[in-house]
mmCIF file of N, CA and C in Angstrom:
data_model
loop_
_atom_site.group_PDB
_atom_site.id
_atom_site.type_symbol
_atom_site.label_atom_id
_atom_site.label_comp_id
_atom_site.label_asym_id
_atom_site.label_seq_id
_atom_site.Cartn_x
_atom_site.Cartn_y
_atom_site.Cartn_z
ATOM 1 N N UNK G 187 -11.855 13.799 -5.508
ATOM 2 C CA UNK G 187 -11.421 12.954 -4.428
ATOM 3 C C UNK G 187 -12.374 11.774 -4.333
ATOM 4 N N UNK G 188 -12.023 10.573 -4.311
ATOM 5 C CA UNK G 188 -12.375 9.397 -4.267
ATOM 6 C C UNK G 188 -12.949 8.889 -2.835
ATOM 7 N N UNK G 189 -13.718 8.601 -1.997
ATOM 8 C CA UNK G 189 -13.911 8.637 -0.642
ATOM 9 C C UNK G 189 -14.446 7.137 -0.798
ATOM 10 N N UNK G 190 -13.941 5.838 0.145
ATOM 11 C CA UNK G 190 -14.432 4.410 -0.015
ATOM 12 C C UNK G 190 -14.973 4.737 1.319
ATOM 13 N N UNK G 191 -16.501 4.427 1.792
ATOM 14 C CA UNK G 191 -16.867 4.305 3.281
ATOM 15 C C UNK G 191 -16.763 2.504 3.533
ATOM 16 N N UNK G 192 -16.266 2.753 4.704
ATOM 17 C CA UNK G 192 -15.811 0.981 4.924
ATOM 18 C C UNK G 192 -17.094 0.384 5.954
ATOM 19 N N UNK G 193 -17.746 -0.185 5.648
ATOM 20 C CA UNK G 193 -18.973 -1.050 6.344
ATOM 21 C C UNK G 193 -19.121 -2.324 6.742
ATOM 22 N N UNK G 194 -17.924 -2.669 6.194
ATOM 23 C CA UNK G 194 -17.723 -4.274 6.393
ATOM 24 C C UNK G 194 -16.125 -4.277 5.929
ATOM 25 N N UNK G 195 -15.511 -5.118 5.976
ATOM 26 C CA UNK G 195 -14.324 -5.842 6.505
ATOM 27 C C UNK G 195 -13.565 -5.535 4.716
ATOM 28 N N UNK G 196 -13.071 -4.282 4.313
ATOM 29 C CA UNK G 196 -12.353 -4.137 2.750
ATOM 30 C C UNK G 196 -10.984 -4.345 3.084
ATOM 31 N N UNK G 197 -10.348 -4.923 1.320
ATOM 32 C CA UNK G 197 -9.518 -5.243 1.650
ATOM 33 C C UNK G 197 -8.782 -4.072 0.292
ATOM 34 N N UNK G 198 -7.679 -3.790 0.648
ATOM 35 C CA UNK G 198 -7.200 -3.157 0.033
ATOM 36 C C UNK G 198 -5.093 -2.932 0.267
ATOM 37 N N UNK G 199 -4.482 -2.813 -0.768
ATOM 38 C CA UNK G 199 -3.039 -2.837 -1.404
ATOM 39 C C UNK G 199 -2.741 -1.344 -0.941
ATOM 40 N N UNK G 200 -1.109 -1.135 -1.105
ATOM 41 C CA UNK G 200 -0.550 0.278 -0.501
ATOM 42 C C UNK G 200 0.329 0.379 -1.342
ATOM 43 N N UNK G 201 1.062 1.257 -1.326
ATOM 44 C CA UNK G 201 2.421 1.518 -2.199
ATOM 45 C C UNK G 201 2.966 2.273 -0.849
ATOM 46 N N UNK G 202 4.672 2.252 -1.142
ATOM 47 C CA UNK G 202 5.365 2.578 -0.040
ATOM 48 C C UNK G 202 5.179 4.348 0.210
ATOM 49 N N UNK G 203 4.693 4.833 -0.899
ATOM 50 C CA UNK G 203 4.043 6.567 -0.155
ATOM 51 C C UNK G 203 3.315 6.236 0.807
ATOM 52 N N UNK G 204 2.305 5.455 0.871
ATOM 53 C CA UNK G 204 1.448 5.228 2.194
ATOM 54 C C UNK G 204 2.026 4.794 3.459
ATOM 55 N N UNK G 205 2.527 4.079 3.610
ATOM 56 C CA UNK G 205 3.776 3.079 4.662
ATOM 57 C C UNK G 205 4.408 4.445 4.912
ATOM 58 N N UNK G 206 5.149 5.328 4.319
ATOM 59 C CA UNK G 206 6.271 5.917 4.934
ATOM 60 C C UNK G 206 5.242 7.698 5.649
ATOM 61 N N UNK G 207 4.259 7.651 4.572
ATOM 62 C CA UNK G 207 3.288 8.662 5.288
ATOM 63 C C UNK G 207 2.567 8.121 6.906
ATOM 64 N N UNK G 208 2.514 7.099 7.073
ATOM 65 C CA UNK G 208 2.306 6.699 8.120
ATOM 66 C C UNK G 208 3.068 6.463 9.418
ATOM 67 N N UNK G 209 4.456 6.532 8.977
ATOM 68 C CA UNK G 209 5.348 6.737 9.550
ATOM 69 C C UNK G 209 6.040 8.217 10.009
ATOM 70 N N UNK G 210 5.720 8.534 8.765
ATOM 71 C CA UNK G 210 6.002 10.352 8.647
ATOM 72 C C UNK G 210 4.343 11.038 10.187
ATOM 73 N N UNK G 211 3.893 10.560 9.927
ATOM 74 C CA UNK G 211 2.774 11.437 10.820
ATOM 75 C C UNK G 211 1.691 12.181 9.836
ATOM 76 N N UNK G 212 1.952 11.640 8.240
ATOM 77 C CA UNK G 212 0.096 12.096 7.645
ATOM 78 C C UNK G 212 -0.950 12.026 7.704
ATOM 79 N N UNK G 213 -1.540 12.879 8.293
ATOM 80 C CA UNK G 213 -2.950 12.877 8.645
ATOM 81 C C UNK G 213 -3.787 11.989 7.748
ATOM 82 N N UNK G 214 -3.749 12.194 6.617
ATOM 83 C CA UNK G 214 -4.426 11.286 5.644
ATOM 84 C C UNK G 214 -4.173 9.679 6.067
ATOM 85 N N UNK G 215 -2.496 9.362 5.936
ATOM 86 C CA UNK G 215 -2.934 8.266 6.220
ATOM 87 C C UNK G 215 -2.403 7.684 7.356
ATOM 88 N N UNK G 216 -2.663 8.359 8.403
ATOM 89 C CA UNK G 216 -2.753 8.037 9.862
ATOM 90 C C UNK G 216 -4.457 7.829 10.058
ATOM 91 N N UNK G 217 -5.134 8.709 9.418
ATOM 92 C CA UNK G 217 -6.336 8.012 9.336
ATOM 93 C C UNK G 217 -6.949 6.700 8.785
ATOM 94 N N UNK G 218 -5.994 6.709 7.626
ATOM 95 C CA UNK G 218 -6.369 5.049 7.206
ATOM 96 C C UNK G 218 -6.026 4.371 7.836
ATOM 97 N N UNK G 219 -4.336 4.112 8.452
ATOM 98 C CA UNK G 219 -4.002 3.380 9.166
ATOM 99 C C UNK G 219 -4.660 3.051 10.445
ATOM 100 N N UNK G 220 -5.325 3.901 11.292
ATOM 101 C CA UNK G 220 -6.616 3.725 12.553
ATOM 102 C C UNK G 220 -7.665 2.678 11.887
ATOM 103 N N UNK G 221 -8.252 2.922 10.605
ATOM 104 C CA UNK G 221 -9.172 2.002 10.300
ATOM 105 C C UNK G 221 -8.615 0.447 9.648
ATOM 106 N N UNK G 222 -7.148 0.421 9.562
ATOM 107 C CA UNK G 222 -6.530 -0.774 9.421
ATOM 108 C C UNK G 222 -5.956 -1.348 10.628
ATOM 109 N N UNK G 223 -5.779 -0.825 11.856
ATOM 110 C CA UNK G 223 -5.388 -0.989 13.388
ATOM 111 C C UNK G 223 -6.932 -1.643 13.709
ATOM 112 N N UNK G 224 -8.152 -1.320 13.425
ATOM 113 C CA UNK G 224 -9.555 -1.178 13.930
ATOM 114 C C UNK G 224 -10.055 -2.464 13.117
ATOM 115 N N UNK G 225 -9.346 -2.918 12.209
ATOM 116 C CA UNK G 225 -9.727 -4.410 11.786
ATOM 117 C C UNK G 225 -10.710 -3.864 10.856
ATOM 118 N N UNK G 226 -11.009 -2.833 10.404
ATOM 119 C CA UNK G 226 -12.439 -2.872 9.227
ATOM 120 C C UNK G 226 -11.632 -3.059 7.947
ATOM 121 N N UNK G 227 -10.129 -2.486 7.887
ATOM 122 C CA UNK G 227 -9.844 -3.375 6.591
ATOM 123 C C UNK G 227 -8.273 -4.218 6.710
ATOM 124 N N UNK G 228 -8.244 -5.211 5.486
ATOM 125 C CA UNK G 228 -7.349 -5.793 5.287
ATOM 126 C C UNK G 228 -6.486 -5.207 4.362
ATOM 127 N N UNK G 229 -5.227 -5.522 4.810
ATOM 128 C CA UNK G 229 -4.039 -4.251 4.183
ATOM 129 C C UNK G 229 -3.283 -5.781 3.580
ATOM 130 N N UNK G 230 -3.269 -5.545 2.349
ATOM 131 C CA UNK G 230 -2.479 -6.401 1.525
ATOM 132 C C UNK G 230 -0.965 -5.579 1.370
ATOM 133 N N UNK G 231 0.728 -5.806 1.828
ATOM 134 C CA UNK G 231 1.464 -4.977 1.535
ATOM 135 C C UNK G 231 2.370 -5.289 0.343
ATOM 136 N N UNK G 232 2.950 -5.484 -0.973
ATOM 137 C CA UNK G 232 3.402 -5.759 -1.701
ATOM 138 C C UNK G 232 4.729 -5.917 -0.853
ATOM 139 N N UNK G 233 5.476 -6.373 -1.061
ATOM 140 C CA UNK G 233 6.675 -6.884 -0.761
ATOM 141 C C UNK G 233 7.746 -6.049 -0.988
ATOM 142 N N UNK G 234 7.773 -5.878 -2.057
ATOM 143 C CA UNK G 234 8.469 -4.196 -2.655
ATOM 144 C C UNK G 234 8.433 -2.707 -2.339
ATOM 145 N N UNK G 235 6.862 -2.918 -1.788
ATOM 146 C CA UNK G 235 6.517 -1.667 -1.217
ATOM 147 C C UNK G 235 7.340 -1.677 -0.031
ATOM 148 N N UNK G 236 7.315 -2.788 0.611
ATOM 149 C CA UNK G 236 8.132 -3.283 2.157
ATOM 150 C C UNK G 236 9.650 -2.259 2.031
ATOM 151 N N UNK G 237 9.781 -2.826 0.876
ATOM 152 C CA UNK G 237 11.800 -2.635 0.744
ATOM 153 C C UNK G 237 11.905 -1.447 0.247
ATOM 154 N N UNK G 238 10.986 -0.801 -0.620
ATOM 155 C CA UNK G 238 11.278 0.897 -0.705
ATOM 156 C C UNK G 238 10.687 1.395 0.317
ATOM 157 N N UNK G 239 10.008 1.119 0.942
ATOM 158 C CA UNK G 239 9.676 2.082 2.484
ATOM 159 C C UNK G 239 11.226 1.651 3.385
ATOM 160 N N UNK G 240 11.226 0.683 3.927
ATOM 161 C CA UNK G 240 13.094 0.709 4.642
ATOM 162 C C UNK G 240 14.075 1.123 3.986
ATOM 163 N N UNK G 241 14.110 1.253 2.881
ATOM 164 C CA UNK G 241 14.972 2.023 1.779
ATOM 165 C C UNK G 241 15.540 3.286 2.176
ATOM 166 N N UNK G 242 14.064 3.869 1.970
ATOM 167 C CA UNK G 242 13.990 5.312 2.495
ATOM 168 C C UNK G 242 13.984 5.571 3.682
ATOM 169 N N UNK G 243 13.548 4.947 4.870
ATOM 170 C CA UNK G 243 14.116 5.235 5.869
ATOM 171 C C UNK G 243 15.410 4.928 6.266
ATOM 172 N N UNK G 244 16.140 3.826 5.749
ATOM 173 C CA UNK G 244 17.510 4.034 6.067
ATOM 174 C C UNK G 244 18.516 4.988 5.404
ATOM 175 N N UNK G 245 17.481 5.478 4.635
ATOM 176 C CA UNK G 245 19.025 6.367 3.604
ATOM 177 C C UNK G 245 18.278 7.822 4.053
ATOM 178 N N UNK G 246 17.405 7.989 4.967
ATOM 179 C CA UNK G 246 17.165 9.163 5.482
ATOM 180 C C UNK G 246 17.256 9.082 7.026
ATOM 181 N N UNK G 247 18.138 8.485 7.901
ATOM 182 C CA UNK G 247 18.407 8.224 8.638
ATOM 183 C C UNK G 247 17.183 7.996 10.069
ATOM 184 N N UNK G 248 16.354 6.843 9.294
ATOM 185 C CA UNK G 248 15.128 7.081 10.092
ATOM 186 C C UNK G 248 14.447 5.974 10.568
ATOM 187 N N UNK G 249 15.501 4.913 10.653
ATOM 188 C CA UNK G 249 15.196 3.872 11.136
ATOM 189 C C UNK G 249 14.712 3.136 12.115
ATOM 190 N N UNK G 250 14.707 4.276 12.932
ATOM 191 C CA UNK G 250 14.077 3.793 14.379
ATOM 192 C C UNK G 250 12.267 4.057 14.098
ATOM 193 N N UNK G 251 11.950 4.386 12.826
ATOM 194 C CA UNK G 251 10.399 3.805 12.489
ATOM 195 C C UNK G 251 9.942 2.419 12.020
ATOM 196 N N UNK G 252 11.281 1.910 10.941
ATOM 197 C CA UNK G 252 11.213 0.779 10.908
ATOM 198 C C UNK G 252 10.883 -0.594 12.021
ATOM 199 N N UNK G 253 11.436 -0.409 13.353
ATOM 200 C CA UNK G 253 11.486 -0.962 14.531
ATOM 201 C C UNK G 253 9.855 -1.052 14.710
ATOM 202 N N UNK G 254 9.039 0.177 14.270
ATOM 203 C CA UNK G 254 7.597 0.382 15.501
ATOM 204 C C UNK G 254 6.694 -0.474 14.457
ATOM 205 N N UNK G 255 6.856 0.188 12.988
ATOM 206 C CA UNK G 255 6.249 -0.656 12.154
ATOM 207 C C UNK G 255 6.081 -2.090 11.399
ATOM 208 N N UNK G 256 7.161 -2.616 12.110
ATOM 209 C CA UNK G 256 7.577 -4.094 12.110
ATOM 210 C C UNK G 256 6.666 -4.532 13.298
ATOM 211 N N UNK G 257 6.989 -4.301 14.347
ATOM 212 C CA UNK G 257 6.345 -4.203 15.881
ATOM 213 C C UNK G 257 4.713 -4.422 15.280
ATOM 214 N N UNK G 258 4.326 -3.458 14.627
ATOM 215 C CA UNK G 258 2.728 -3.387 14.559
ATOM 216 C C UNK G 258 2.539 -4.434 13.288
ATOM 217 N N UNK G 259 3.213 -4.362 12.418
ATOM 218 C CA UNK G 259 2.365 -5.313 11.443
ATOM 219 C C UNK G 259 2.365 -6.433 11.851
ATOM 220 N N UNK G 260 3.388 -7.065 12.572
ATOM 221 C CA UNK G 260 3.561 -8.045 13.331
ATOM 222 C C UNK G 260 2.240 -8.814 14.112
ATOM 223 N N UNK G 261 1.749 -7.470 14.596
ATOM 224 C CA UNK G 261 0.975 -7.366 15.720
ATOM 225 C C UNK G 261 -0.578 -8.101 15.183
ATOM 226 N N UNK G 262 -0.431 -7.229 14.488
ATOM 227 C CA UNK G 262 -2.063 -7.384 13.489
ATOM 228 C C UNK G 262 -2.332 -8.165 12.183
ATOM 229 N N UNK G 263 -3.149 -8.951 12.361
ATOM 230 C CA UNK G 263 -4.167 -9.959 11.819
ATOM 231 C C UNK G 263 -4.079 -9.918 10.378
ATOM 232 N N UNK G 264 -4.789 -8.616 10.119
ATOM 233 C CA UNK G 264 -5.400 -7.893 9.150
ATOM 234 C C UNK G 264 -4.229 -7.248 8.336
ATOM 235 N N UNK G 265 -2.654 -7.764 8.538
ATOM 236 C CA UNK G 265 -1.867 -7.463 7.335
ATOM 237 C C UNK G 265 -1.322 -8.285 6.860
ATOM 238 N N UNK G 266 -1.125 -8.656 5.486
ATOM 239 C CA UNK G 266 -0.337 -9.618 5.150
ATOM 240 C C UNK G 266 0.542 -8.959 3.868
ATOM 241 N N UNK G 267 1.767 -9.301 4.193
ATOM 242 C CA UNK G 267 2.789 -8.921 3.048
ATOM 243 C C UNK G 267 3.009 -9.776 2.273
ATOM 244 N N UNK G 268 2.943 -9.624 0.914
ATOM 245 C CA UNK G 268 2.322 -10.585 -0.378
ATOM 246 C C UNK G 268 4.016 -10.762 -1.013
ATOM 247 N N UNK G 269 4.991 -11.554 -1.107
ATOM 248 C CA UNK G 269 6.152 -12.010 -1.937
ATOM 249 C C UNK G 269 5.754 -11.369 -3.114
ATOM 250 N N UNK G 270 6.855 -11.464 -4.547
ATOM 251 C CA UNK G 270 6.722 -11.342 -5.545
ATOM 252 C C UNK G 270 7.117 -12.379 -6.008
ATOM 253 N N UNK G 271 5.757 -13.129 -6.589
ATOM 254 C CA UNK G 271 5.873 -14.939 -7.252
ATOM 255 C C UNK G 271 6.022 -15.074 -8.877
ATOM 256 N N UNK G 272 5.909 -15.722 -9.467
ATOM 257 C CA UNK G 272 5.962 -15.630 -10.580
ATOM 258 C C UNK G 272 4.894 -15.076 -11.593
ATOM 259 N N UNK G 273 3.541 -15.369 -10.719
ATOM 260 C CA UNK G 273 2.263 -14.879 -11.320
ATOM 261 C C UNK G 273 2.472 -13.250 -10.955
ATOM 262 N N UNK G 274 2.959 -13.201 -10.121
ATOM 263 C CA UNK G 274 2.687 -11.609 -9.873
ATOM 264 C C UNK G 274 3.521 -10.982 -10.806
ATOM 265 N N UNK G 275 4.629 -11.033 -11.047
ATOM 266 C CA UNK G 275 5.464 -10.778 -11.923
ATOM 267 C C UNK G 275 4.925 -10.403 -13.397
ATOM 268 N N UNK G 276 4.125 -11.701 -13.815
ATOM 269 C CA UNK G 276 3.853 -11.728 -15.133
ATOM 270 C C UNK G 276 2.591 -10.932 -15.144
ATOM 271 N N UNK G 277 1.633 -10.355 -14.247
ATOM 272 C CA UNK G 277 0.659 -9.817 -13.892
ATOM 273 C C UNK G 277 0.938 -8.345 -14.338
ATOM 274 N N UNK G 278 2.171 -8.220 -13.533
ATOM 275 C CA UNK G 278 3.172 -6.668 -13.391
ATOM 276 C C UNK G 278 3.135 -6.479 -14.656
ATOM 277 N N UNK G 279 3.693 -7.143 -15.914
ATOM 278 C CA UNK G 279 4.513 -6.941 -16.651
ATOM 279 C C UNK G 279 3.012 -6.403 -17.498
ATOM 280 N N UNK G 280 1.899 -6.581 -17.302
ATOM 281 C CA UNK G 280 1.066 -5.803 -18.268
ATOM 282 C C UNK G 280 0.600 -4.862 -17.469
ATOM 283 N N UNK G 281 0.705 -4.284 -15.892
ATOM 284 C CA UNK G 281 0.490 -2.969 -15.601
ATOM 285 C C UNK G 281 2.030 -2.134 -16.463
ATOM 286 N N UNK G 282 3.240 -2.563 -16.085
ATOM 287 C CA UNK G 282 3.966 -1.854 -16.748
ATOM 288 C C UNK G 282 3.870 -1.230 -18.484
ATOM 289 N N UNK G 283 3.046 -2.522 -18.877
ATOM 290 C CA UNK G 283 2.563 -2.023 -20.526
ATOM 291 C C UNK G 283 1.629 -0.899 -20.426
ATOM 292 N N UNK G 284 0.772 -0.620 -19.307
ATOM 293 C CA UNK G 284 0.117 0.891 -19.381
ATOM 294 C C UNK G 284 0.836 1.556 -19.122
ATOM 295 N N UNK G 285 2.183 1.820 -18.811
ATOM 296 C CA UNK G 285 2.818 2.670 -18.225
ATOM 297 C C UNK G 285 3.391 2.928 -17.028
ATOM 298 N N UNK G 286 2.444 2.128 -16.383
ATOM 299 C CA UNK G 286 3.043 2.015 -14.664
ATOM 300 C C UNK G 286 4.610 1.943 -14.707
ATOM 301 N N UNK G 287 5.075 2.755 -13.167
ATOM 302 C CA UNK G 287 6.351 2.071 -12.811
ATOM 303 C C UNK G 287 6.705 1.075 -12.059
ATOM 304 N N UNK G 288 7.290 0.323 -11.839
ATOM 305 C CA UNK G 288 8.094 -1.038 -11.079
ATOM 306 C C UNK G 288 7.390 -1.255 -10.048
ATOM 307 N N UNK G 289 7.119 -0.327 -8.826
ATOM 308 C CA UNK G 289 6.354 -0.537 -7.904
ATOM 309 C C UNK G 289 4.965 -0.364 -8.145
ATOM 310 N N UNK G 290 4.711 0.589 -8.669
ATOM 311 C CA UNK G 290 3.088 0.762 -8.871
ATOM 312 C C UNK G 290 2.548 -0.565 -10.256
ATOM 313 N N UNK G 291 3.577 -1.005 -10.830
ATOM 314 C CA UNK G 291 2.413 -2.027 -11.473
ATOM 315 C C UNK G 291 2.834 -3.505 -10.299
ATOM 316 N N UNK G 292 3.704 -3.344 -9.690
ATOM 317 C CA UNK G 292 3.437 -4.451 -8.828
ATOM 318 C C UNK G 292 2.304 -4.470 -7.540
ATOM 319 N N UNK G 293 2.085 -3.004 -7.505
ATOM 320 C CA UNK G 293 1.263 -3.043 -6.540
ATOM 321 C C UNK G 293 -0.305 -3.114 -6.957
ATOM 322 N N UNK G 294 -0.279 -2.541 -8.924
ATOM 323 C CA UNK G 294 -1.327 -2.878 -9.714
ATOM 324 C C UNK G 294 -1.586 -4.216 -9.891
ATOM 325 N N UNK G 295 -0.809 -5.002 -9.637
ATOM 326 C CA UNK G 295 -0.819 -6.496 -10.243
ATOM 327 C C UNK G 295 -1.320 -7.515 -9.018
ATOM 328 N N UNK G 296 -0.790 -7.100 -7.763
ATOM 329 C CA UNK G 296 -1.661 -7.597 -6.523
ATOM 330 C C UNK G 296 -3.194 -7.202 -6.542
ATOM 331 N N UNK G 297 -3.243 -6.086 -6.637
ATOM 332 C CA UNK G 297 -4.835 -5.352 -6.232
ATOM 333 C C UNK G 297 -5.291 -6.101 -7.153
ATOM 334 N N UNK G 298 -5.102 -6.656 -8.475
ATOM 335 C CA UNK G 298 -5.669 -7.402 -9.456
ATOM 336 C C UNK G 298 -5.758 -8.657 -9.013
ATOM 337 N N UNK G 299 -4.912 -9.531 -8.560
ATOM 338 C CA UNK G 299 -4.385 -11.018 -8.232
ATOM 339 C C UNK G 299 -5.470 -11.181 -6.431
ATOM 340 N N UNK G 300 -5.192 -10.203 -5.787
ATOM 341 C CA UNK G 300 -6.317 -10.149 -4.884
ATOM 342 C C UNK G 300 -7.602 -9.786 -4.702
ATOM 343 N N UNK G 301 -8.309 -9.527 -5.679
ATOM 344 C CA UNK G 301 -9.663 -8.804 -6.142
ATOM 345 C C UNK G 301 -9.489 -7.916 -5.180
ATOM 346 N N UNK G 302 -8.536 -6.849 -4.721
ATOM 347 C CA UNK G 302 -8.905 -5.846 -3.622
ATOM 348 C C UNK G 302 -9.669 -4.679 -4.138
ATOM 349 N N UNK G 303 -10.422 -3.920 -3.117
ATOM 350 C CA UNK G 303 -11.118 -2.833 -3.053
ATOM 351 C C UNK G 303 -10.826 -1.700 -3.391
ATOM 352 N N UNK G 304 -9.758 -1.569 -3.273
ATOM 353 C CA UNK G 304 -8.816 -0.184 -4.022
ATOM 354 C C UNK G 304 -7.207 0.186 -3.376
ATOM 355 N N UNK G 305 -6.581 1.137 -3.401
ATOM 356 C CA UNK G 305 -5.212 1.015 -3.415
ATOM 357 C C UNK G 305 -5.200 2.281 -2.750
ATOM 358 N N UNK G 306 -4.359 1.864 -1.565
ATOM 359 C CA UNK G 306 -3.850 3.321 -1.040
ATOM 360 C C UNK G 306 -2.471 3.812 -1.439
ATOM 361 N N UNK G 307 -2.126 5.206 -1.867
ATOM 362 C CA UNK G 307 -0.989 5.908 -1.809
ATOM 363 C C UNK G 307 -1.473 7.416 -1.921
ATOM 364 N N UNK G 308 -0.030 7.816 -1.471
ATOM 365 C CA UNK G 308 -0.150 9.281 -1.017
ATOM 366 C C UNK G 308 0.032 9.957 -2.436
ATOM 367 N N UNK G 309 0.478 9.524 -3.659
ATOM 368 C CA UNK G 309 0.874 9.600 -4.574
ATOM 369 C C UNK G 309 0.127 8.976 -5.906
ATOM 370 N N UNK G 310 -1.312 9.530 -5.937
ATOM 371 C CA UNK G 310 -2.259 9.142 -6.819
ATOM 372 C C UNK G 310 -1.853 9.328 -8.209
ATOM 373 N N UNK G 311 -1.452 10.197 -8.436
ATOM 374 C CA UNK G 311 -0.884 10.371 -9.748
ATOM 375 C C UNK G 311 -0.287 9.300 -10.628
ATOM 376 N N UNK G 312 0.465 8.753 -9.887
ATOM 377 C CA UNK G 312 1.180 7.349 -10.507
ATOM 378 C C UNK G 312 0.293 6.548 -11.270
ATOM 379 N N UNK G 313 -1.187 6.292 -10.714
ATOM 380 C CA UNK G 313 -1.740 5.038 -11.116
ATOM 381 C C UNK G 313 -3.091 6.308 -11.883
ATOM 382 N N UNK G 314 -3.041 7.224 -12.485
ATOM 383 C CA UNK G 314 -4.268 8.080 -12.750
ATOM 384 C C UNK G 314 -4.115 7.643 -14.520
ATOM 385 N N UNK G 315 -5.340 7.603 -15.167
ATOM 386 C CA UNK G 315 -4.989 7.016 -16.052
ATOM 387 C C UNK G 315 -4.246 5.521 -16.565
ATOM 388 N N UNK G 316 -4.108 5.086 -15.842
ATOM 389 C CA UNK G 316 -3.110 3.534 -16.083
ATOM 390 C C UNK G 316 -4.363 2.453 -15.434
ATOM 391 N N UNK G 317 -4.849 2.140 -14.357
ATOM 392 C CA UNK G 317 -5.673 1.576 -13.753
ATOM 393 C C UNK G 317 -6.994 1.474 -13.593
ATOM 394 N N UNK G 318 -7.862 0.801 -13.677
ATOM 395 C CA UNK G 318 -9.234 0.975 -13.022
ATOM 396 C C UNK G 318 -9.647 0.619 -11.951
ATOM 397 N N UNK G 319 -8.755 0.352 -11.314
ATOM 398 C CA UNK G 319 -8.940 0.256 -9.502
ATOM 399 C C UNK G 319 -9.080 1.624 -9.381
ATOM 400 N N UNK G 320 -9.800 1.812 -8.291
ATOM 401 C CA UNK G 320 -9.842 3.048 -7.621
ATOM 402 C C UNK G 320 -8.590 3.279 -6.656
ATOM 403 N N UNK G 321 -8.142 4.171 -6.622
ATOM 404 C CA UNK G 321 -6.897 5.158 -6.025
ATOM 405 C C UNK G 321 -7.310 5.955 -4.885
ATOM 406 N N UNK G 322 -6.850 5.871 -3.580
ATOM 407 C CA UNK G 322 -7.655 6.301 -2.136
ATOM 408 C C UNK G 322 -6.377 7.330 -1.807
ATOM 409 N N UNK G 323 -6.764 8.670 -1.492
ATOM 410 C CA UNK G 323 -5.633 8.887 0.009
ATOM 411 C C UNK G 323 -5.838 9.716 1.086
ATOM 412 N N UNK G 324 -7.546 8.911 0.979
ATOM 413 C CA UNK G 324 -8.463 9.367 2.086
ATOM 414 C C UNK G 324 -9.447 8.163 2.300
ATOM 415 N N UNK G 325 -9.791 8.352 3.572
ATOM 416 C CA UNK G 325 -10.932 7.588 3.928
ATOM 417 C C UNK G 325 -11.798 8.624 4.756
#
């Protein structure tokens, strides 16, 4: 297990396991999310990650989370949801040459394009072997 202690102001990328665990009520990352509410870090959200997290809550009839988490990112400073531009794209296209899938090398290709601190998902496996960012789904 990978443990980042946050001491100053990190910035760090998600994949939509994290977003919808936060929504779901995971302890894991209901804890991260407190220290991204608390301003010690900056939550970069891929754009994609955006649309497979509402994805899944609308095709699991669970949309009335969508509402709170719009509400909060809204709210706070410290998130910004990153488009998919052309650099990111072409960024992607060599996480996908390690193997990554669609979302995880786009979300590999931000954490790269943003020098971020490491990457949260509930779903480490994806990026194990493929990346040298560090992989969090704990703080």
């Amino acid at each position: 297990m990978l443990v980042i202690y946050v001491s100053k102001i990190t910035k760090m990328t998600c994949d939509s396991s994290f977003l919808l665990g936060v929504a779901r009520g995971n302890k894991k990352a209901a804890s991260i999310w407190s220290r991204i509410k608390e301003g010690s870090i900056k939550l970069f959200i891929p754009s994609i990650s955006f649309v497979k997290f509402c994805s899944e809550l609308l095709k699991n009839a669970e949309e009335h989370y969508m509402d709170v988490f719009l509400a909060a990112i809204r709210a706070m400073l410290n998130i910004k949801v990153i488009p998919i531009d052309l650099g990111v794209a072409i960024e992607a296209g060599h996480f996908m040459q390690k193997g990554l899938d669609f979302e995880a090398a786009i979300v590999g290709a931000i954490a790269s394009m943003y020098k971020v601190d490491g990457i949260i998902s509930i779903n480490k496996q994806y990026y194990t072997n493929k990346i040298s960012i560090p992989v969090i789904d704990e703080l």
